[in-house]
Short mmCIF file of C-alpha atoms and ligand atoms in Angstrom, two decimals:
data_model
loop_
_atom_site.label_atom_id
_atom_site.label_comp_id
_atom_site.label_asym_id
_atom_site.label_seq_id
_atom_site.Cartn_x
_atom_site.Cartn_y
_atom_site.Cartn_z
CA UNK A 127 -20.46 -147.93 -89.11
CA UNK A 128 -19.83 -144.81 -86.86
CA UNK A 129 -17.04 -144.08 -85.37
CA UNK A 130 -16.46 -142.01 -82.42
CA UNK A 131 -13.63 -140.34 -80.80
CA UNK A 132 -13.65 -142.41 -77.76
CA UNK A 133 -11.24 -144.95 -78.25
CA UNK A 134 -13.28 -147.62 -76.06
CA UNK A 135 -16.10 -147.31 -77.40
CA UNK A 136 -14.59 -147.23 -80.85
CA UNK A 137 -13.09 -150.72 -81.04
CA UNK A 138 -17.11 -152.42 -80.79
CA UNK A 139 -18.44 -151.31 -83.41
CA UNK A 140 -17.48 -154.61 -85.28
CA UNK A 141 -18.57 -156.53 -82.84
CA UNK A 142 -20.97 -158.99 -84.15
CA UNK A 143 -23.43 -161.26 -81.75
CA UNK A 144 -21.56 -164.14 -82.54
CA UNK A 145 -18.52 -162.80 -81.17
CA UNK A 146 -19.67 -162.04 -77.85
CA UNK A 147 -19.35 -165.15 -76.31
CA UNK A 148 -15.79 -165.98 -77.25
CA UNK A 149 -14.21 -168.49 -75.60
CA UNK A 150 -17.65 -171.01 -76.47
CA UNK A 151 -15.50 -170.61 -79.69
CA UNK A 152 -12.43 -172.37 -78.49
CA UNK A 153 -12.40 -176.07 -79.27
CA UNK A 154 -9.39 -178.39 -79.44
CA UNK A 155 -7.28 -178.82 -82.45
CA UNK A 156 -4.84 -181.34 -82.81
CA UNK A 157 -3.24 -183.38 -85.21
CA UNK A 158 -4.80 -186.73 -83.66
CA UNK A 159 -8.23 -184.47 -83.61
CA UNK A 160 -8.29 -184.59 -87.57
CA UNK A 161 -11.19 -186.62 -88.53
CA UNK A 162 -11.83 -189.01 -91.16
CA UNK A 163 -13.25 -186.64 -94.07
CA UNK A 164 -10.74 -184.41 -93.33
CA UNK A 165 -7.57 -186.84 -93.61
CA UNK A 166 -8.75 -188.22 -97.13
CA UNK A 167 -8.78 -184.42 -97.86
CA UNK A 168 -5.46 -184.34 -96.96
CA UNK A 169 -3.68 -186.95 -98.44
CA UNK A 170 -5.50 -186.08 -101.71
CA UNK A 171 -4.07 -182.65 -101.76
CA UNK A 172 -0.59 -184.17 -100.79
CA UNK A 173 -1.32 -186.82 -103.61
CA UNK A 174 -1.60 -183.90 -106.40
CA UNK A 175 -0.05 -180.57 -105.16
CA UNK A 176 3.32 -180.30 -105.73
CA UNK A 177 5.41 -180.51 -102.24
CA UNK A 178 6.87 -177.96 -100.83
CA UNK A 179 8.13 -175.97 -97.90
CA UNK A 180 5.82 -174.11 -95.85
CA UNK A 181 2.79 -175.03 -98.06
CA UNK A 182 1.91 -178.57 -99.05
CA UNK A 183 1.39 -180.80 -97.38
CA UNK A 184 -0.98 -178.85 -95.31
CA UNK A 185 -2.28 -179.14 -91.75
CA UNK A 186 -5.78 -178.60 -92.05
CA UNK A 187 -9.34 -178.28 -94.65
CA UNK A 188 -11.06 -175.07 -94.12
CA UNK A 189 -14.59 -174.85 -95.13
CA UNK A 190 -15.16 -170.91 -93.81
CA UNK A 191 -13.45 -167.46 -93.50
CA UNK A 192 -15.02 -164.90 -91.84
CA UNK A 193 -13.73 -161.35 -89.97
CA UNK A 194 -10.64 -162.28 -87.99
CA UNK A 195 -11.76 -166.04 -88.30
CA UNK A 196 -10.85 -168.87 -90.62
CA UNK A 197 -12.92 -172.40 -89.76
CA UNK A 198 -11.91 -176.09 -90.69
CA UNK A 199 -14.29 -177.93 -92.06
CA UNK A 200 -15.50 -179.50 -88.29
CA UNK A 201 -16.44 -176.65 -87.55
CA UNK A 202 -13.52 -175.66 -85.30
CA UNK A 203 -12.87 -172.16 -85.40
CA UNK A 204 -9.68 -169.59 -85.20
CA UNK A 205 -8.68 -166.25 -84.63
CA UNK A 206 -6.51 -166.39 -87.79
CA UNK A 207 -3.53 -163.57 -86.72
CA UNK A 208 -1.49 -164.96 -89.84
CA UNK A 209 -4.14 -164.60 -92.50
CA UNK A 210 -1.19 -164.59 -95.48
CA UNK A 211 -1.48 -160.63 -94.13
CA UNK A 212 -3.93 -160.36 -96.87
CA UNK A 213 -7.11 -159.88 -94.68
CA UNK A 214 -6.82 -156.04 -93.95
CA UNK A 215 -10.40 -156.05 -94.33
CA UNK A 216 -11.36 -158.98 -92.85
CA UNK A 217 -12.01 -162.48 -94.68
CA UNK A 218 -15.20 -162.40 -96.38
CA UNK A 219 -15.69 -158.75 -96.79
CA UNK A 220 -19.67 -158.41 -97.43
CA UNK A 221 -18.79 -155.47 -99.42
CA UNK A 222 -16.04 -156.55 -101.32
CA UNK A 223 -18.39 -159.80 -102.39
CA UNK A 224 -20.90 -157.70 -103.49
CA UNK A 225 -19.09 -155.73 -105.46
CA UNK A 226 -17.75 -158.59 -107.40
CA UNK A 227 -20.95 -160.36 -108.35
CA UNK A 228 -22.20 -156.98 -109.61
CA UNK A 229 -18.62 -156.17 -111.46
CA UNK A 230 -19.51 -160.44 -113.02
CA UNK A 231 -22.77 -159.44 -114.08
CA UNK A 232 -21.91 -156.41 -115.86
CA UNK A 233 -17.87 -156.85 -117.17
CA UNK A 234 -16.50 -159.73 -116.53
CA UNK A 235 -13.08 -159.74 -118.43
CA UNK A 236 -11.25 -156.84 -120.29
CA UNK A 237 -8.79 -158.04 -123.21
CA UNK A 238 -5.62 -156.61 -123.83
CA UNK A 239 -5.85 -153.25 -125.83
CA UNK A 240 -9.39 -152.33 -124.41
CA UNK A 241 -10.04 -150.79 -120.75
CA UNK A 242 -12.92 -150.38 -118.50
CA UNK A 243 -14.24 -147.64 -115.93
CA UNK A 244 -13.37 -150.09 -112.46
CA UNK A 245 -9.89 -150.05 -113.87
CA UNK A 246 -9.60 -146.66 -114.73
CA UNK A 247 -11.33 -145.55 -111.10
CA UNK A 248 -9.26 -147.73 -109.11
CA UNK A 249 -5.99 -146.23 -110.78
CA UNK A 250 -7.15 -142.77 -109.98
CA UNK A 251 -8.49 -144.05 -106.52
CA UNK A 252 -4.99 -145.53 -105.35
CA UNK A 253 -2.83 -142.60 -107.34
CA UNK A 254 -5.06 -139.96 -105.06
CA UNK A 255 -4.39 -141.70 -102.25
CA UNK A 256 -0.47 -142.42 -102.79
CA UNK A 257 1.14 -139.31 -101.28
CA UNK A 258 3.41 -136.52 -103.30
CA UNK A 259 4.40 -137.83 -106.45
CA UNK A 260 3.63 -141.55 -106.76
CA UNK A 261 1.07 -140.87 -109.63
CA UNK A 262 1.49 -143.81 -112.19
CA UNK A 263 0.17 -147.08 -111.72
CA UNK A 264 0.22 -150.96 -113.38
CA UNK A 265 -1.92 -153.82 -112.04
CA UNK A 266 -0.54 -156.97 -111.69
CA UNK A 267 -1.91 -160.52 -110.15
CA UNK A 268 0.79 -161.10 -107.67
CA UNK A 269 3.30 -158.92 -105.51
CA UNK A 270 6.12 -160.93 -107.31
CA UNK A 271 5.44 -159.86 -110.78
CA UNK A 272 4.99 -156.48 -109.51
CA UNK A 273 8.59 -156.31 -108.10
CA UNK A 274 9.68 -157.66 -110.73
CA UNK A 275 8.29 -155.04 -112.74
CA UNK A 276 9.51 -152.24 -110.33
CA UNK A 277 13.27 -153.73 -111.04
CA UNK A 278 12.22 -153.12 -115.11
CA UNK A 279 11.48 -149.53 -114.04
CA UNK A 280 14.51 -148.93 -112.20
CA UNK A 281 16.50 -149.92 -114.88
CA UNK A 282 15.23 -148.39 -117.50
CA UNK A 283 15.08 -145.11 -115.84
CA UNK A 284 18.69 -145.36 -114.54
CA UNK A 285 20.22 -146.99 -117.41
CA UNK A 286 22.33 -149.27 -114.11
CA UNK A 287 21.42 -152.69 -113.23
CA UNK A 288 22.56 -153.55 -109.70
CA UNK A 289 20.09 -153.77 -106.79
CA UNK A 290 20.76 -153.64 -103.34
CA UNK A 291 18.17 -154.92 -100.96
CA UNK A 292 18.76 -156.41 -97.08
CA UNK A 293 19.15 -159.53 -96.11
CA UNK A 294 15.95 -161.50 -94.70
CA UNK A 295 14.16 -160.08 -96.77
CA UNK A 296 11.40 -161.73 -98.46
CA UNK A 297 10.11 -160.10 -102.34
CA UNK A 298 8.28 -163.08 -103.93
CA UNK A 299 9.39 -166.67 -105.03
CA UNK A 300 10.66 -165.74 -108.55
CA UNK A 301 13.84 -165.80 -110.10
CA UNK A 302 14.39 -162.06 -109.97
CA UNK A 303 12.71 -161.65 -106.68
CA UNK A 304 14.68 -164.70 -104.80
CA UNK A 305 18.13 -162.61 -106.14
CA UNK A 306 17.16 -159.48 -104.42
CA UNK A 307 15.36 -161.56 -101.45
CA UNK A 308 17.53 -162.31 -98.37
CA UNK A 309 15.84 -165.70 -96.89
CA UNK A 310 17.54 -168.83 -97.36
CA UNK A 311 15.29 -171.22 -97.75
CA UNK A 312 13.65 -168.90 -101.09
CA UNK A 313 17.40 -168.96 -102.61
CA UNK A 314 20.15 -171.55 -101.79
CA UNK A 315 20.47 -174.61 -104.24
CA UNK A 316 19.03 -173.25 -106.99
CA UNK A 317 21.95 -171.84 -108.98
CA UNK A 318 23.11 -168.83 -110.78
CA UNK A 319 20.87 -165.90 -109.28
CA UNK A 320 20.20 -162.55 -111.28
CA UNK A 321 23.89 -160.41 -111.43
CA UNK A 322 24.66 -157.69 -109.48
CA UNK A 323 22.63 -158.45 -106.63
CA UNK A 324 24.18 -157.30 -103.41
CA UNK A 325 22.80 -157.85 -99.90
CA UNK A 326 23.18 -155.79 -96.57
CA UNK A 327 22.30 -156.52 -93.09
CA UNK A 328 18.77 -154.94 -92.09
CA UNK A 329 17.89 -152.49 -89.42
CA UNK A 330 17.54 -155.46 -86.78
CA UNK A 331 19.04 -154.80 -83.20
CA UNK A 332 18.94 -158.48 -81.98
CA UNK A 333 20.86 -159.96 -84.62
CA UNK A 334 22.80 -156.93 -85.67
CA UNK A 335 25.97 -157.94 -87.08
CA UNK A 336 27.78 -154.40 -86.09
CA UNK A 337 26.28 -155.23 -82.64
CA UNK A 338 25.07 -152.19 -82.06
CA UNK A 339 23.26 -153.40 -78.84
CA UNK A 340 19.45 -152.78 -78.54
CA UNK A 341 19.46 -149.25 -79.42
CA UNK A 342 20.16 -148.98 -82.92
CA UNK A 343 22.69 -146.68 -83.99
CA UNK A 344 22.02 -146.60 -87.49
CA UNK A 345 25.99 -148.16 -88.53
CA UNK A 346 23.38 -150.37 -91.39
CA UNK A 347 22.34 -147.41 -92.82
CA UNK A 348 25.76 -146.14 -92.76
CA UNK A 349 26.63 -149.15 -94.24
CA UNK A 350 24.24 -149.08 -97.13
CA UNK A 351 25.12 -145.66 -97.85
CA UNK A 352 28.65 -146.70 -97.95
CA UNK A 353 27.64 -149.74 -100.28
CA UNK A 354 26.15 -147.20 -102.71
CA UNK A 355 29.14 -145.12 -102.63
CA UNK A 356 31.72 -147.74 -103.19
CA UNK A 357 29.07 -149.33 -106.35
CA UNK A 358 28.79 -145.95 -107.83
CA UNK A 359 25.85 -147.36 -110.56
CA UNK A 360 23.63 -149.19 -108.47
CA UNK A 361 19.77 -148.53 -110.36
CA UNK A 362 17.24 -149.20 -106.46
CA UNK A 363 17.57 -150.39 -102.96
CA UNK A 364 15.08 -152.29 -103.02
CA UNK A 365 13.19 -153.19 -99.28
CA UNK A 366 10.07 -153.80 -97.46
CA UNK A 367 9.65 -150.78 -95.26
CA UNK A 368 8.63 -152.67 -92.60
CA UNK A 369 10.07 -155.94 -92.27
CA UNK A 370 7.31 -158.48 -91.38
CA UNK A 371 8.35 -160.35 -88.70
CA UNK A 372 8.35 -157.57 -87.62
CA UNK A 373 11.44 -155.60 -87.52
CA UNK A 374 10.90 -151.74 -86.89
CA UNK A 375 13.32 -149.64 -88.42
CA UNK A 376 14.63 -146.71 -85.92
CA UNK A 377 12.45 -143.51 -86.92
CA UNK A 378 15.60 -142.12 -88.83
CA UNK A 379 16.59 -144.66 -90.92
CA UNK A 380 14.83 -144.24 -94.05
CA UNK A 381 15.58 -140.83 -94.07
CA UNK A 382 19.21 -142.03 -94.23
CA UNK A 383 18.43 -144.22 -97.13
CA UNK A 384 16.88 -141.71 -98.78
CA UNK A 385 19.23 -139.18 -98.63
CA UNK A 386 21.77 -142.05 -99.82
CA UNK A 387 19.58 -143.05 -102.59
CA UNK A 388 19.42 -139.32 -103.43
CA UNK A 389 23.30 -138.80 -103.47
CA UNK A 390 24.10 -141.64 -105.47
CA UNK A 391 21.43 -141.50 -108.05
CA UNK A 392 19.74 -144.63 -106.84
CA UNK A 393 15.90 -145.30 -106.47
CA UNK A 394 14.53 -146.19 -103.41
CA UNK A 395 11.46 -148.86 -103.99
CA UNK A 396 9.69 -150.09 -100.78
CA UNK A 397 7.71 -153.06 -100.77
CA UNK A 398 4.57 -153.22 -98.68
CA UNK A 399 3.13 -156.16 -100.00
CA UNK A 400 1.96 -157.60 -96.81
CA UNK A 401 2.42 -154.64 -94.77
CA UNK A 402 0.58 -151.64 -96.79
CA UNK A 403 -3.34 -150.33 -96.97
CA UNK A 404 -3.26 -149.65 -93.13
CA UNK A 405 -1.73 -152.42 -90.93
CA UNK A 406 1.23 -149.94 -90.03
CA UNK A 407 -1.12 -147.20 -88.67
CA UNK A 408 -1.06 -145.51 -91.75
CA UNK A 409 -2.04 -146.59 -95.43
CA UNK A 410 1.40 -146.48 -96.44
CA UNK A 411 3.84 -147.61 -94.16
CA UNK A 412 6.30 -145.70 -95.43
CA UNK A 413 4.01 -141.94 -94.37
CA UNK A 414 5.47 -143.18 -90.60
CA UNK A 415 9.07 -142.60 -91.02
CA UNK A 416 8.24 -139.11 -93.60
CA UNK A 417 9.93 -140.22 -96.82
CA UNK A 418 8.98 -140.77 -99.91
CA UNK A 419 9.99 -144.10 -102.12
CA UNK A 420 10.56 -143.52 -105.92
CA UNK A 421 7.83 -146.50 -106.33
CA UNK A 422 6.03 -148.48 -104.04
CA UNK A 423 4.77 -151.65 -104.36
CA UNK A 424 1.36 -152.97 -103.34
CA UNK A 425 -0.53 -156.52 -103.09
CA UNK A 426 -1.52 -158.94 -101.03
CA UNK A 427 -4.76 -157.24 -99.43
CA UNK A 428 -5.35 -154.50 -102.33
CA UNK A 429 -7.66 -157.62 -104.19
CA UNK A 430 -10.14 -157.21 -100.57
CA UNK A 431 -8.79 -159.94 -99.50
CA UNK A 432 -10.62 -161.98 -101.59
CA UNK A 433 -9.18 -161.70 -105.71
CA UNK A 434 -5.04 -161.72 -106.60
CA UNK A 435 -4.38 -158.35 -107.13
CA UNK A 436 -1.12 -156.21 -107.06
CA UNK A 437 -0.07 -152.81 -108.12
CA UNK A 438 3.60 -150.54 -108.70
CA UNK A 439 2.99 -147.27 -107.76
CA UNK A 440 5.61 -144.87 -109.34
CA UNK A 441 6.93 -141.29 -109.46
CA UNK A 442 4.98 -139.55 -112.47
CA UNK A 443 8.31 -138.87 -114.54
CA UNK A 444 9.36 -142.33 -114.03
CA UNK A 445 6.52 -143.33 -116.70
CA UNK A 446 9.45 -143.10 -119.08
CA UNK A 447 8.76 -147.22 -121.04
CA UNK A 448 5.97 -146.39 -123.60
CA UNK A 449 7.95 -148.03 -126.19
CA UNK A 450 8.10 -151.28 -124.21
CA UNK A 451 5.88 -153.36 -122.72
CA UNK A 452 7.30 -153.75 -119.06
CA UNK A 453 4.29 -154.40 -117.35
CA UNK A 454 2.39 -157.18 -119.95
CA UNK A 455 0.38 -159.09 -117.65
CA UNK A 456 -3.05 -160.87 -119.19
CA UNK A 457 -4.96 -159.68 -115.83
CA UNK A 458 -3.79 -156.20 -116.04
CA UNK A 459 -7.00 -154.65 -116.02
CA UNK A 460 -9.04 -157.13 -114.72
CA UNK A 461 -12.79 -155.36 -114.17
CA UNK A 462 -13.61 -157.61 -111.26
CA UNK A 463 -9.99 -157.96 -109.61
CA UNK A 464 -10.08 -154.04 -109.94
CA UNK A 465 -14.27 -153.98 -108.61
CA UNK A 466 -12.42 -155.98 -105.81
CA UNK A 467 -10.11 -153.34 -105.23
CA UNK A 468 -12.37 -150.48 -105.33
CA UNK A 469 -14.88 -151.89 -102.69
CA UNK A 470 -11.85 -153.06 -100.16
CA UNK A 471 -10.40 -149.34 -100.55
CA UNK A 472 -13.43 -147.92 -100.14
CA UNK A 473 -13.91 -149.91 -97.06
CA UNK A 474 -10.69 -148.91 -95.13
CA UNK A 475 -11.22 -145.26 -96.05
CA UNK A 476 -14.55 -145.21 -95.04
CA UNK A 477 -14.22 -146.89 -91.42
CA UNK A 478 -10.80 -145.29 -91.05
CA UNK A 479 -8.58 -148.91 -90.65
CA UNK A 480 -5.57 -147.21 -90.32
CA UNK A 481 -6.21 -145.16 -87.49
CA UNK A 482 -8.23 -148.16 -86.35
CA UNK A 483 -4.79 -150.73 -86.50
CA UNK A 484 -2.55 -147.47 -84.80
CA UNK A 485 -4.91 -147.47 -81.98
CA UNK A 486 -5.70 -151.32 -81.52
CA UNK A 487 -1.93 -151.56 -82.21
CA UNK A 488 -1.50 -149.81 -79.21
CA UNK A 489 -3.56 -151.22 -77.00
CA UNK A 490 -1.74 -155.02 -77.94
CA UNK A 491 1.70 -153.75 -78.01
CA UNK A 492 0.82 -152.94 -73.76
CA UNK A 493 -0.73 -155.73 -73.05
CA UNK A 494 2.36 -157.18 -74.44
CA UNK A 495 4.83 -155.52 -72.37
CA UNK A 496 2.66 -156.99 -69.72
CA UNK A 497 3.04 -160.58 -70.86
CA UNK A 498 6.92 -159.66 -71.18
CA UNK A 499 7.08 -159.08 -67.53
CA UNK A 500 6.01 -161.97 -66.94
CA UNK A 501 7.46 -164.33 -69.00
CA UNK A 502 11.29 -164.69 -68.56
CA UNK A 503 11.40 -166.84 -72.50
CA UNK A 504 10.11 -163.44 -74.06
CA UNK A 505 13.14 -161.52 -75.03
CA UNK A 506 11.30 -158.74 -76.50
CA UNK A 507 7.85 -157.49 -77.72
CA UNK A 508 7.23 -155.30 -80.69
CA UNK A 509 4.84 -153.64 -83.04
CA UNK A 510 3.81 -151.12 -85.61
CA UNK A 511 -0.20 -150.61 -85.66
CA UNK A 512 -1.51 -154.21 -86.24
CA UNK A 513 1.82 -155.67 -87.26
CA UNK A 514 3.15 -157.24 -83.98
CA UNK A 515 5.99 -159.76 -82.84
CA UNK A 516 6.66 -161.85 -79.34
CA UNK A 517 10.53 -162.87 -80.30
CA UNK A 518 11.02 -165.96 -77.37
CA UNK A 519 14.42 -166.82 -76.34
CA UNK A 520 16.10 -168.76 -73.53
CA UNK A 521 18.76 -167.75 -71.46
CA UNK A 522 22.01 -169.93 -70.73
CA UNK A 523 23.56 -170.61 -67.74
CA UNK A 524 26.40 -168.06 -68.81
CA UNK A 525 23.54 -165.81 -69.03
CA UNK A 526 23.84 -165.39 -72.56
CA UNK A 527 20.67 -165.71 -74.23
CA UNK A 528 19.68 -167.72 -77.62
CA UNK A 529 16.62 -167.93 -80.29
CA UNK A 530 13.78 -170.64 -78.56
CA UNK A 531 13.29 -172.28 -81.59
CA UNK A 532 11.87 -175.37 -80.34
CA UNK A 533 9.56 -173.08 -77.56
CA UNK A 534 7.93 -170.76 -80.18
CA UNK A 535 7.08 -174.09 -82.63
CA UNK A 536 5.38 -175.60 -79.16
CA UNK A 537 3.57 -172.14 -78.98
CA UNK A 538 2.58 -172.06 -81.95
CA UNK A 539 1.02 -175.65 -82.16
CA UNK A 540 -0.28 -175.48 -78.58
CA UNK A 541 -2.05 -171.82 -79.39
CA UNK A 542 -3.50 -173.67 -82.45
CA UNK A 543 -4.97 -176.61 -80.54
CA UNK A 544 -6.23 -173.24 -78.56
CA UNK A 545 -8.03 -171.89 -81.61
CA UNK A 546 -4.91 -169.31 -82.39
CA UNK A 547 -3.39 -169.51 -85.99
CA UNK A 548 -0.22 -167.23 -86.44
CA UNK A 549 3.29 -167.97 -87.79
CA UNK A 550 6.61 -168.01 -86.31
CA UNK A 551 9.05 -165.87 -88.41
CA UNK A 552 13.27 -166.58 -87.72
CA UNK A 553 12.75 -169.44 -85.82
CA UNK A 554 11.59 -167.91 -82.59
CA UNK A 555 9.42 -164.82 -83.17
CA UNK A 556 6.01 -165.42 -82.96
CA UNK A 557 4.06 -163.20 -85.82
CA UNK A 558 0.91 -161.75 -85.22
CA UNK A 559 -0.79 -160.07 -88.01
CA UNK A 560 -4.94 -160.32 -87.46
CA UNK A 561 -7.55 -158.46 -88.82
CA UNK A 562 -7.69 -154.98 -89.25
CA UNK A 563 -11.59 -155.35 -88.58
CA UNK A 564 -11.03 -157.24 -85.39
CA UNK A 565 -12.44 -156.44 -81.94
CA UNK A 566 -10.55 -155.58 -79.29
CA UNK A 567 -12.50 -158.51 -76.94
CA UNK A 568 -10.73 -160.87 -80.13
CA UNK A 569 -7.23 -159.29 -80.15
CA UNK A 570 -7.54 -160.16 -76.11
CA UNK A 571 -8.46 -163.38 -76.55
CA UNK A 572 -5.40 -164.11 -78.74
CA UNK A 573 -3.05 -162.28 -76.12
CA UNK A 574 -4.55 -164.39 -73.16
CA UNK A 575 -4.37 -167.62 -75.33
CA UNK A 576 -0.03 -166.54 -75.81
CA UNK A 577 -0.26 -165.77 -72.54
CA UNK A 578 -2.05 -169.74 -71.06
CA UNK A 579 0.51 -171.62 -73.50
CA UNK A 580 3.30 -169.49 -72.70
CA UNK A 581 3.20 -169.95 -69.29
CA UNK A 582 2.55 -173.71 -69.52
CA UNK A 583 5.76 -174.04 -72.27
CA UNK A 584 7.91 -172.14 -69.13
CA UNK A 585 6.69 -174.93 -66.51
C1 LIG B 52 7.11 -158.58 -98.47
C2 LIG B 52 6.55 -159.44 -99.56
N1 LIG B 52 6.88 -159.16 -100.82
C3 LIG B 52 6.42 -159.90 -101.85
C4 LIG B 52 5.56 -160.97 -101.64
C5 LIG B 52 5.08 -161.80 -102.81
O1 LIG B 52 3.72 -161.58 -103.04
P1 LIG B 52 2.88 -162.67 -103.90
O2 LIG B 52 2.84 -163.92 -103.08
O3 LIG B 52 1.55 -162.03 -104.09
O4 LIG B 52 3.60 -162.86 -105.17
C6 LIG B 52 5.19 -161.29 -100.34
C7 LIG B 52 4.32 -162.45 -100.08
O5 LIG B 52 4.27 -163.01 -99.01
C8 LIG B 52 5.69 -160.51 -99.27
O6 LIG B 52 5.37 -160.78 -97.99
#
């Protein structure tokens, strides 16, 4: 694919015939739209899975992913802007399958003690690409066990063992990633968390507990600095560097926290999970705010979006464990979960995603500001690259104004039934993460969908 330097022109060039004629792709979903096939489907998975919270049971059977598109198995389709943020991209990556089935044919598994060139290329791939002096890697399966093997690091390198990490945060559904994780519903009830786990407010104007207003004055990072001071041995802070619902830290904070980290002795690892390999603009988030993290922490998309696949990325004097084994995973070097990797990086180099996400980013975050004008229930519209949130709320007759909870879950379902799939994060912001392959006619499409329902929810 070529790409030019005229922005227009530049967002069709994955424009497939089959997208053209868009809205012949939006059909009706609704609960009472679920057909017969689909509901034994249903209750069988609710039958076996276990149950739980924002997973099972489920809403829907899909039978295809494709691009920016996920389809249930009647054939109705969606612009999937949710996507588990895994589909940088795009579901169904032709060249991410290939490179599988050849990876199967040749080397399919790699025991423990042995390696094999995919894993040794993709190491050197992703350590040339990590800037300054993130030049050690481990593989992992999931972003949980690679946190938890960044918390290892930290505290064998620092000899401490507190963490401080913000609150609403999310780090994986593990023991040690729920203690460092700030979200409720991932922690409360289930008893004695990992010690010396402290939690600070994040970088979050709108529900800023110093109330700093709307313009952040940076009293959080003060705060965490302060936190470090007062601990005196604390090993990481550990955060996501952009929070995904999203919240956009003020350009200066993590040069704050760094500096903090610095002074106290502390490492500074950043999570970007769902958020790194180009949805910020750049392929690590973090290269937006000019700091460097101590480690990083990648997953989520790094598999192509198609194989579990998740990586620490740390300093090259922090490889300081040889005499342990802090990172003994059986999938560790996987040949075709690495193959995976190699052909999905190779991808978003190659057609330049990053730039690709800043610039459609752009474009989205307007026609945002537009829909914001128009609609009194949106309270504020915001974005880094293609990592975007509409946060609703209503306004009181004091004129105070509070979370629409109930209006973003109508939005949400009523967007659906419109062939939109996205998640509401907080309660009331509405979380759009598509793509990083989509067209710009798509990322329209979506907007005028939010735009139909949100004006119908305001009637
Ligand atoms: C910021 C963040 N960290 C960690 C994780 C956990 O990753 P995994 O589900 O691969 O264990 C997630 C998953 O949603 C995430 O969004």
């Amino acid at each position: 694919m070529n790409q030019t330097n005229d922005s227009e022109s530049r967002f069709d060039v994955f424009r497939s015939e089959g997208d053209l004629n868009l809205s012949a792709q939006r059909r009706t979903w609704s609960a009472e739209h679920i057909g017969e096939h689909a509901r034994e489907l249903l209750a069988a998975d609710a039958k076996y899975f276990l149950h739980q919270s924002l997973s099972t049971p489920c809403l829907n059977v899909l039978s295809k992913v494709e691009g920016a598109w996920i389809e249930d198995i009647e054939g109705r389709r969606y612009l999937d802007f949710h996507g588990n943020c895994l589909h940088q991209v795009g579901f169904g990556n032709q060249k991410v399958i290939d490179a599988i089935k050849r990876q199967l044919d040749e080397l399919s598994f790699c025991p423990r003690r042995y390696t094999n060139e995919s894993a040794i290329k993709l190491a050197a791939r992703l350590t040339s690409l990590a800037p300054g002096k993130l030049k050690r890697v481990s593989f992992t399966t999931s972003g949980t066990t690679a946190i938890g093997m960044a918390m290892k690091y930290a505290r064998v390198a620092t000899g401490r063992f507190k963490f401080v990490s913000l609150w609403d945060s999310f780090h994986g559904a593990s023991l040690d990633a729920i203690s460092i994780g700030g979200e409720a519903a991932f922690r409360q009830g289930i008893g004695p968390l990992l010690p010396g786990c402290e939690h600070v407010p994040p970088p979050e104007p709108m529900r800023c507990p110093f109330r700093c207003g709307k313009t952040c004055n940076l009293t959080c990072a003060d705060y965490l600095s302060y936190v470090l001071e007062k601990e005196g041995d604390v090993a990481a802070v550990i955060a996501e560097t952009v929070r995904n619902t999203p919240f956009i830290p003020p350009p200066d904070y993590w040069k704050k926290i760094r500096a903090a980290c610095d002074k106290h002795g502390t490492m500074l690892i950043l999570d970007e999970i769902p958020i790194g390999l180009g949805r910020s603009g750049k392929l690590f988030a973090f290269e937006n705010f000019g700091i460097e993290p101590d480690m990083v922490v990648l997953g989520k998309g790094l598999g192509g979006g198609i194989l579990p696949l998740a990586a620490l990325i740390v300093r090259e004097d922090l490889d300081v464990a040889g005499h342990m084994a802090l990172g003994h995973y059986t999938h560790e070097k996987n040949p075709v979960t690495c193959a995976a990797a190699l052909a999905g990086l190779d991808f978003i180099v190659e057609e330049n995603l990053p730039e690709r996400a800043a610039q459609l980013g752009r474009h989205a975050l307007k026609l945002m500001q537009q829909l914001a004008a128009k609609h009194s229930v949106i309270a504020d519209v915001r974005g880094m690259g293609l990592l975007l949130g509409i946060e609703l709320a209503t306004t009181l007759p004091d004129g105070s104004r509070q979370p629409a909870i109930a209006e973003a879950e109508r939005v949400m379902y009523e967007s659906l039934k419109r062939g939109l799939n996205f998640k509401v994060t907080m309660g009331n912001v509405l979380t759009l993460t598509p793509a990083l392959t989509i067209t710009q006619d798509e990322l329209e499409l979506a907007l005028q969908i939010l735009d139909e329902v949100i004006g119908e929810i305001e009637k």
